[in-house]
PDB file of C-alpha atoms in Angstrom:
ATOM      1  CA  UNK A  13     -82.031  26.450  34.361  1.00  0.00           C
ATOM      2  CA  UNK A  14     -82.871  24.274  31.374  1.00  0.00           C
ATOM      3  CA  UNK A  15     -79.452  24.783  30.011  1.00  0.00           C
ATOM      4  CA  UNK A  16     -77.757  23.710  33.440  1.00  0.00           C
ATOM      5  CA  UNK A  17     -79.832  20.804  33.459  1.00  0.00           C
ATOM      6  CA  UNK A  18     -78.960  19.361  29.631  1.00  0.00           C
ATOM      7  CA  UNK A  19     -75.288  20.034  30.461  1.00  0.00           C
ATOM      8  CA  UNK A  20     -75.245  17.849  33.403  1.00  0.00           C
ATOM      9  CA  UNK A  21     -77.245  15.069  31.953  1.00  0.00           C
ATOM     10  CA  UNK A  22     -74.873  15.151  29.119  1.00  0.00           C
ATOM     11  CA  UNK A  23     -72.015  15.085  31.180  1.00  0.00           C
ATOM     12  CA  UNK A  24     -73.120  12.378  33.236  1.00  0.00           C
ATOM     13  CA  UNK A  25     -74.448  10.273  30.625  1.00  0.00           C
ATOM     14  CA  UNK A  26     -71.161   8.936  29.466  1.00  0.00           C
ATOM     15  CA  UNK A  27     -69.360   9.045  32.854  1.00  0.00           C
ATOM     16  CA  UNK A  28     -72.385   6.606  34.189  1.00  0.00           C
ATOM     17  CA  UNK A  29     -71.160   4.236  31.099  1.00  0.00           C
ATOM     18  CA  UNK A  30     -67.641   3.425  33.162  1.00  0.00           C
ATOM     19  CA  UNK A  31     -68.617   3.306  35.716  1.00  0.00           C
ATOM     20  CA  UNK A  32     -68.293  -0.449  37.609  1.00  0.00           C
ATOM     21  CA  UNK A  33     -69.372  -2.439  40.956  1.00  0.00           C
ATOM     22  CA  UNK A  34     -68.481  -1.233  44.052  1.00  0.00           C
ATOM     23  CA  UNK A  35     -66.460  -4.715  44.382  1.00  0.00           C
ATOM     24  CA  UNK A  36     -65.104  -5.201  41.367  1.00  0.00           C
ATOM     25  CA  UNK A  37     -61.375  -4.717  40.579  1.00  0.00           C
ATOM     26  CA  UNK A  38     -60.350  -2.227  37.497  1.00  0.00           C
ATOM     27  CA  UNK A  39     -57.483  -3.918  36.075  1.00  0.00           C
ATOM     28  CA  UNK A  40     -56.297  -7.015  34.526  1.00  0.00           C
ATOM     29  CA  UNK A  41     -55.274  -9.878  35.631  1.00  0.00           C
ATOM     30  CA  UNK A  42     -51.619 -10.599  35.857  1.00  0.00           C
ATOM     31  CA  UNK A  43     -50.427 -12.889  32.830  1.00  0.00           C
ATOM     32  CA  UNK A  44     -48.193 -15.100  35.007  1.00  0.00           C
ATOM     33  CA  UNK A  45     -48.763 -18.331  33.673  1.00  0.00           C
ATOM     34  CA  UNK A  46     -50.250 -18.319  29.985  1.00  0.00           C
ATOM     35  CA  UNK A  47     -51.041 -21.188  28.263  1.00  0.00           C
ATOM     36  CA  UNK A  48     -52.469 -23.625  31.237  1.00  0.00           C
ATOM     37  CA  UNK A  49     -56.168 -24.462  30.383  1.00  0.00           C
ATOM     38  CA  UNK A  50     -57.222 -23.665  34.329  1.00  0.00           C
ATOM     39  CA  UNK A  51     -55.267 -20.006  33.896  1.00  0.00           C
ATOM     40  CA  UNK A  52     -57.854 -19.158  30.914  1.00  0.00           C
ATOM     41  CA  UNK A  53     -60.697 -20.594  33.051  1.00  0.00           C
ATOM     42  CA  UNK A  54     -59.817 -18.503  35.545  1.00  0.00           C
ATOM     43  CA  UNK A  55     -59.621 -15.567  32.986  1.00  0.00           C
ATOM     44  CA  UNK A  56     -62.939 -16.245  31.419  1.00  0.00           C
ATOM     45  CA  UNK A  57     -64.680 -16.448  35.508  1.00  0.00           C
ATOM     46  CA  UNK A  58     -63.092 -12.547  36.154  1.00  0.00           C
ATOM     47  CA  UNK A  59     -65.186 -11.247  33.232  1.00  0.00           C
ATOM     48  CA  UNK A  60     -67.447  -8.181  34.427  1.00  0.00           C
ATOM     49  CA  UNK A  61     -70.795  -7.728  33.736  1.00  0.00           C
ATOM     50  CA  UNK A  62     -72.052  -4.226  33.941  1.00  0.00           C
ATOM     51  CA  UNK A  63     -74.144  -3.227  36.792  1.00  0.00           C
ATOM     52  CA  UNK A  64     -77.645  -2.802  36.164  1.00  0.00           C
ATOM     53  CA  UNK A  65     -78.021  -0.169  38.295  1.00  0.00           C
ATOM     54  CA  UNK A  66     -75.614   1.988  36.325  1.00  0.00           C
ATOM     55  CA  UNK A  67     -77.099   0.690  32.944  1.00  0.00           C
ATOM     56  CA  UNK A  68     -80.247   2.164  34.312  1.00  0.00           C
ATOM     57  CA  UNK A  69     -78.504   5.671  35.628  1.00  0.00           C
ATOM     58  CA  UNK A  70     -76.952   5.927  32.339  1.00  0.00           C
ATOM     59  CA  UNK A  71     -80.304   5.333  30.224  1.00  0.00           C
ATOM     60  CA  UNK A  72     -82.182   7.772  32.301  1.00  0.00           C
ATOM     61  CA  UNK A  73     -79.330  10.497  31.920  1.00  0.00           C
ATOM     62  CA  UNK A  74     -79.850  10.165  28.133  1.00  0.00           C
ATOM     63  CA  UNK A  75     -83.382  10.279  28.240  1.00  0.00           C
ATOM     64  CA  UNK A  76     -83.410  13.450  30.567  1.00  0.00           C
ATOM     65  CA  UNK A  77     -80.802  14.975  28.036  1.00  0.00           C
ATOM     66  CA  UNK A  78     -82.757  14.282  25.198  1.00  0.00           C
ATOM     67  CA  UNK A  79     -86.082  15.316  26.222  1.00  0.00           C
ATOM     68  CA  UNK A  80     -84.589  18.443  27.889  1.00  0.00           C
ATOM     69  CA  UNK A  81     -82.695  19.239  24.170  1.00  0.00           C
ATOM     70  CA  UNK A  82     -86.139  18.951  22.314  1.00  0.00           C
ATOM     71  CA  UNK A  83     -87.858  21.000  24.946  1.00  0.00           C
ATOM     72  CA  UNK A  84     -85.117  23.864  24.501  1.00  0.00           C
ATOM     73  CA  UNK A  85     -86.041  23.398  20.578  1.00  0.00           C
ATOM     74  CA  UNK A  86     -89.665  23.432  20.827  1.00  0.00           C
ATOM     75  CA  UNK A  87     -89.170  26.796  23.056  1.00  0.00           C
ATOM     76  CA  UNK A  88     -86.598  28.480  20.232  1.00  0.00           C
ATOM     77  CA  UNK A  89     -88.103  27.582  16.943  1.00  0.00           C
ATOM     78  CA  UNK A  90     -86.794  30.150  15.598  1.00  0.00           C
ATOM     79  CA  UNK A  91     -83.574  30.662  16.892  1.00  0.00           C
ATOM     80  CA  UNK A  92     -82.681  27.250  16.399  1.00  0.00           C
ATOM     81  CA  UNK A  93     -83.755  27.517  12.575  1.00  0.00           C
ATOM     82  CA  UNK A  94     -81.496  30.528  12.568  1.00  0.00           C
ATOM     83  CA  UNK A  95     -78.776  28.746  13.750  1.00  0.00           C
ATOM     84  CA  UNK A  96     -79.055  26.046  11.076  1.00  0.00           C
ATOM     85  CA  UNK A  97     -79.587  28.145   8.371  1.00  0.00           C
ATOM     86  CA  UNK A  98     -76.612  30.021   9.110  1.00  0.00           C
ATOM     87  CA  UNK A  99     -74.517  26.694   9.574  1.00  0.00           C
ATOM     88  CA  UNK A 100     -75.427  25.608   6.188  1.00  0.00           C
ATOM     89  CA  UNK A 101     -74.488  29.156   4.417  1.00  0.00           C
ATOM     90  CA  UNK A 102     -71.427  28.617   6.532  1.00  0.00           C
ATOM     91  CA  UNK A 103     -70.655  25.422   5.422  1.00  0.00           C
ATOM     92  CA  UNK A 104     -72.004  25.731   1.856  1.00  0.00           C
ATOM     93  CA  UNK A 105     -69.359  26.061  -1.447  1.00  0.00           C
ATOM     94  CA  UNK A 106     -68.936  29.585  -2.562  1.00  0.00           C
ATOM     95  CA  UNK A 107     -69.847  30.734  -6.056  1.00  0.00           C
ATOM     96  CA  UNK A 108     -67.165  30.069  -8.403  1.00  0.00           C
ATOM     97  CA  UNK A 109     -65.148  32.771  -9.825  1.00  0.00           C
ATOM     98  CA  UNK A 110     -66.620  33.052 -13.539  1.00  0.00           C
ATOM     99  CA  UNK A 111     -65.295  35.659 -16.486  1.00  0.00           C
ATOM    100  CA  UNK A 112     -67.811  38.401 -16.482  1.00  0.00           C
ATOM    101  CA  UNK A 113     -66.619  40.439 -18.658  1.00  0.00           C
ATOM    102  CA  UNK A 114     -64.804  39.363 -22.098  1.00  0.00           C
ATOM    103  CA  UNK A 115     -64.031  42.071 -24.241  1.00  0.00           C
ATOM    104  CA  UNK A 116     -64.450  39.669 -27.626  1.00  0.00           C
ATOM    105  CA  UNK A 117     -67.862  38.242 -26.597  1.00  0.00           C
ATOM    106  CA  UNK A 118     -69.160  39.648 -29.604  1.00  0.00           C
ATOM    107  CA  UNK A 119     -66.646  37.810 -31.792  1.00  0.00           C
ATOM    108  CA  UNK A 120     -68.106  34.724 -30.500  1.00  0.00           C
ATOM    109  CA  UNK A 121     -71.072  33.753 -32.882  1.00  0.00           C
ATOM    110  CA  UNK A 122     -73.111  37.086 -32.357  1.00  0.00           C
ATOM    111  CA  UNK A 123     -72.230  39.379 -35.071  1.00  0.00           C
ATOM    112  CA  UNK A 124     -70.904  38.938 -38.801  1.00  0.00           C
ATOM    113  CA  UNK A 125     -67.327  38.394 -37.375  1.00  0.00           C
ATOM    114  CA  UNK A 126     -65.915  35.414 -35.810  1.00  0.00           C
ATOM    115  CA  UNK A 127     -62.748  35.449 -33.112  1.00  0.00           C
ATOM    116  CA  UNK A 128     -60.962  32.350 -34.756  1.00  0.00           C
ATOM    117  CA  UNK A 129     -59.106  31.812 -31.360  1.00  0.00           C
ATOM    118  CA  UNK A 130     -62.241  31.799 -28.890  1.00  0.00           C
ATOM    119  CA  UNK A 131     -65.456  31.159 -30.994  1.00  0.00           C
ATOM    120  CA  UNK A 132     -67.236  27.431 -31.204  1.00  0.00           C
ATOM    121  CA  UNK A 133     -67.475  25.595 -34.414  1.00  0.00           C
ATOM    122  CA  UNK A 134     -71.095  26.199 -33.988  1.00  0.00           C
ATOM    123  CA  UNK A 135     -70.391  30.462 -34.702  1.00  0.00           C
ATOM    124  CA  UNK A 136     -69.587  29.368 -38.450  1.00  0.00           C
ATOM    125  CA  UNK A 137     -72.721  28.409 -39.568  1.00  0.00           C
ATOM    126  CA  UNK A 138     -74.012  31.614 -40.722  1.00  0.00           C
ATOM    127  CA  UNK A 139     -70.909  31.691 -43.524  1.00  0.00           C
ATOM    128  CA  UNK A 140     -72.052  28.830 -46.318  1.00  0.00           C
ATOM    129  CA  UNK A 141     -70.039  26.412 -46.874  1.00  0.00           C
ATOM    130  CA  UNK A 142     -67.680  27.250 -43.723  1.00  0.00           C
ATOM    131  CA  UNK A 143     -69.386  24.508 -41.298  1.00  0.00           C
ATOM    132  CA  UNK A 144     -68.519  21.784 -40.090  1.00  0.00           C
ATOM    133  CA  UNK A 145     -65.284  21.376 -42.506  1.00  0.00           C
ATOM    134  CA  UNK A 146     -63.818  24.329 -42.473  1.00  0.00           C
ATOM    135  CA  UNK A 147     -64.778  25.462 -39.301  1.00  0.00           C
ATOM    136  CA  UNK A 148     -63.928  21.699 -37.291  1.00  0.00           C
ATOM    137  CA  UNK A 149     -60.479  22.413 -39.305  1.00  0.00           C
ATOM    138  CA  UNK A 150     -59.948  25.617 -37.741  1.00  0.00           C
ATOM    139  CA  UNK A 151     -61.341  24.471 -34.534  1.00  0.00           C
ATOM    140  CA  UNK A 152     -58.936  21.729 -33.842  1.00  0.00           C
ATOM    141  CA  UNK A 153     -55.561  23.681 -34.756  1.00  0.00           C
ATOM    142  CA  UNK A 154     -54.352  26.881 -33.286  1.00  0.00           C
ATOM    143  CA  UNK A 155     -53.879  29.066 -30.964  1.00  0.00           C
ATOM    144  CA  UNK A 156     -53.442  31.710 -33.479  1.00  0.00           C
ATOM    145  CA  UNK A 157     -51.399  34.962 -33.397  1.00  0.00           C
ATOM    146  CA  UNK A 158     -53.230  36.471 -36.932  1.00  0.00           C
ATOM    147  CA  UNK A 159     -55.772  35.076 -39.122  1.00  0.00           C
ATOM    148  CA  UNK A 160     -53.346  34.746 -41.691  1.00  0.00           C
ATOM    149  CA  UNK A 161     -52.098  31.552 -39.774  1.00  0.00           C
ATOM    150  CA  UNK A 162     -55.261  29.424 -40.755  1.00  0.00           C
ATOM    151  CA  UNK A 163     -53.299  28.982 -44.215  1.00  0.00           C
ATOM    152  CA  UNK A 164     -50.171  27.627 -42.837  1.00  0.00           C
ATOM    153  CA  UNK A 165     -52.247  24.630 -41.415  1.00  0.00           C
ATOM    154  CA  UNK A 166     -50.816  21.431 -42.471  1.00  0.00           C
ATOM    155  CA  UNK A 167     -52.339  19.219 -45.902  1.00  0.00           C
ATOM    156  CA  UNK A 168     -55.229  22.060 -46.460  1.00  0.00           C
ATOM    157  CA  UNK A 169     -57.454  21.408 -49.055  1.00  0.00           C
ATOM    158  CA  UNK A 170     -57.686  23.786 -51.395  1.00  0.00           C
ATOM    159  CA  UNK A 171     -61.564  23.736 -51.786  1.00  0.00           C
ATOM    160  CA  UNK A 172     -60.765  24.629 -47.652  1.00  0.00           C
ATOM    161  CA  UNK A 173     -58.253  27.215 -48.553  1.00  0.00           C
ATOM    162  CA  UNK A 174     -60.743  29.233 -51.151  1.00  0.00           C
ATOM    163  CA  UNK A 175     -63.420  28.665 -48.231  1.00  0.00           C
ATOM    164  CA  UNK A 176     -60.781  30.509 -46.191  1.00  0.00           C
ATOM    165  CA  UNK A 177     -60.247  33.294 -48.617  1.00  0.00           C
ATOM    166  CA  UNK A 178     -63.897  33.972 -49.411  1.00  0.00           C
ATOM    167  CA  UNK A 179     -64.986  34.675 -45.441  1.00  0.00           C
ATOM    168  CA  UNK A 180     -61.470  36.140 -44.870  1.00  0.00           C
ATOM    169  CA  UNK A 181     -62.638  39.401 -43.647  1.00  0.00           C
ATOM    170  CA  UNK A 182     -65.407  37.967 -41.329  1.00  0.00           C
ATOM    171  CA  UNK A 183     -62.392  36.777 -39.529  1.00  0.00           C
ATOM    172  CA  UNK A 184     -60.610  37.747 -36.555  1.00  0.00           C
ATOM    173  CA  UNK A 185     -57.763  37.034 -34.482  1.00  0.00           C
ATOM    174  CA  UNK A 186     -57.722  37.514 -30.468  1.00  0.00           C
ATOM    175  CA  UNK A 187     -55.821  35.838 -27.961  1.00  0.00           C
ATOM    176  CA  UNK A 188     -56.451  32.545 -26.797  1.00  0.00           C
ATOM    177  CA  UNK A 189     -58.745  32.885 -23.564  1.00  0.00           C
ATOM    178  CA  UNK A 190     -58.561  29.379 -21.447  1.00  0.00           C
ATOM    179  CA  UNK A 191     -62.246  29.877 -20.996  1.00  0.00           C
ATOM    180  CA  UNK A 192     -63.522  29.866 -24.217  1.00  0.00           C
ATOM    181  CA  UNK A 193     -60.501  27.629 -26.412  1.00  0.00           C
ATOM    182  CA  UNK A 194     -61.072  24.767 -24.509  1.00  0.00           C
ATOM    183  CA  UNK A 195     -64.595  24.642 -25.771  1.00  0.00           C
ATOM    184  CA  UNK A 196     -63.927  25.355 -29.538  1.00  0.00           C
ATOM    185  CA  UNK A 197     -65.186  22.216 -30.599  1.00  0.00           C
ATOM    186  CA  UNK A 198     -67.945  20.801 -28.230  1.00  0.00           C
ATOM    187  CA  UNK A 199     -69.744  23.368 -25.663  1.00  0.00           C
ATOM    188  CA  UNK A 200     -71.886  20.753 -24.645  1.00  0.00           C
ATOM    189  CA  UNK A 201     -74.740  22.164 -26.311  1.00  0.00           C
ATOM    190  CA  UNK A 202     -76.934  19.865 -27.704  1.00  0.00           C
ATOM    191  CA  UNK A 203     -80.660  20.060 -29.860  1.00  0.00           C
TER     192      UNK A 203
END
């Protein structure tokens, strides 16, 4: 019954908003003669004012909808929290899609080796004398196919070079993951 009841109250509530006087006409004037000062006199006079009557209708319909809505929520707690929880998961962003597995995650700072491709500038420190030179020079070249490609990098050092040579075997070569390269140099880690 409650639900028949807010349905017609919100229903009528907006139809009671047109509605006019019993005497008044619906339509325009006719725009025979613009531009004569008594025509827009005339115009002004035809203006309608709405009906209190209806103003009052239409202010009691709301009221009636609106106290029979909260009543129907103060009955179904619960249901009615169900329903919005379920319209936020609903409406709520998924999880992102995120690599779970990476098969060179240990080549990324946690072992003696270091993926030259992948690994931040930050996976170099534990080889003296490697960070931040050597390792920001390595950082912002590449992708690399083979570790030997570090020494083709354009006006090397040689102090950089020898650097190279010494921590050669703590070096390797994987390809090029988009999630991990992009971050070679900054991971937005900070102390």
């Amino acid at each position: 019954m409650a639900r028949v009841l807010l349905a017609t109250a919100l229903l009528a509530a907006p139809a009671a908003a047109y509605v006019t006087s019993p005497g008044a006409s619906s339509h325009m004037p006719q725009r025979a003669a613009m531009g004569s000062a008594e025509h827009l006199d005339s115009m002004m006079l035809e203006v309608e004012e709405p009906a209190g009557q209806s103003t009052g209708a239409s202010m009691l319909a709301a009221g009636f909808g609106f106290g029979a809505l909260l009543g129907w929520l103060n009955s179904r707690r619960q249901q009615a929290a169900s329903v919005a929880a379920a319209a936020a998961v609903a409406l709520a962003p998924g999880a992102a899609n995120a690599i779970v597995d990476f098969d060179g995650v240990e080549f990324l700072g946690g072992s003696d080796k270091v993926d030259i491709n992948n690994a931040n500038i930050q996976a170099y420190r534990q080889f003296p004398g490697f960070f931040p030179t050597a390792a920001g020079i390595i950082g912002t070249h590449g992708p690399y196919e083979k570790v030997g490609d570090i020494y083709s990098i354009p006006n090397l050092d040689p102090t950089i070079t020898a650097i190279f040579k010494k921590y050669e075997g703590n070096l390797v070569c994987n390809p090029a993951s988009p999630a991990y390269f992009l971050d070679r140099i900054n991971n937005g880690l900070y102390r």
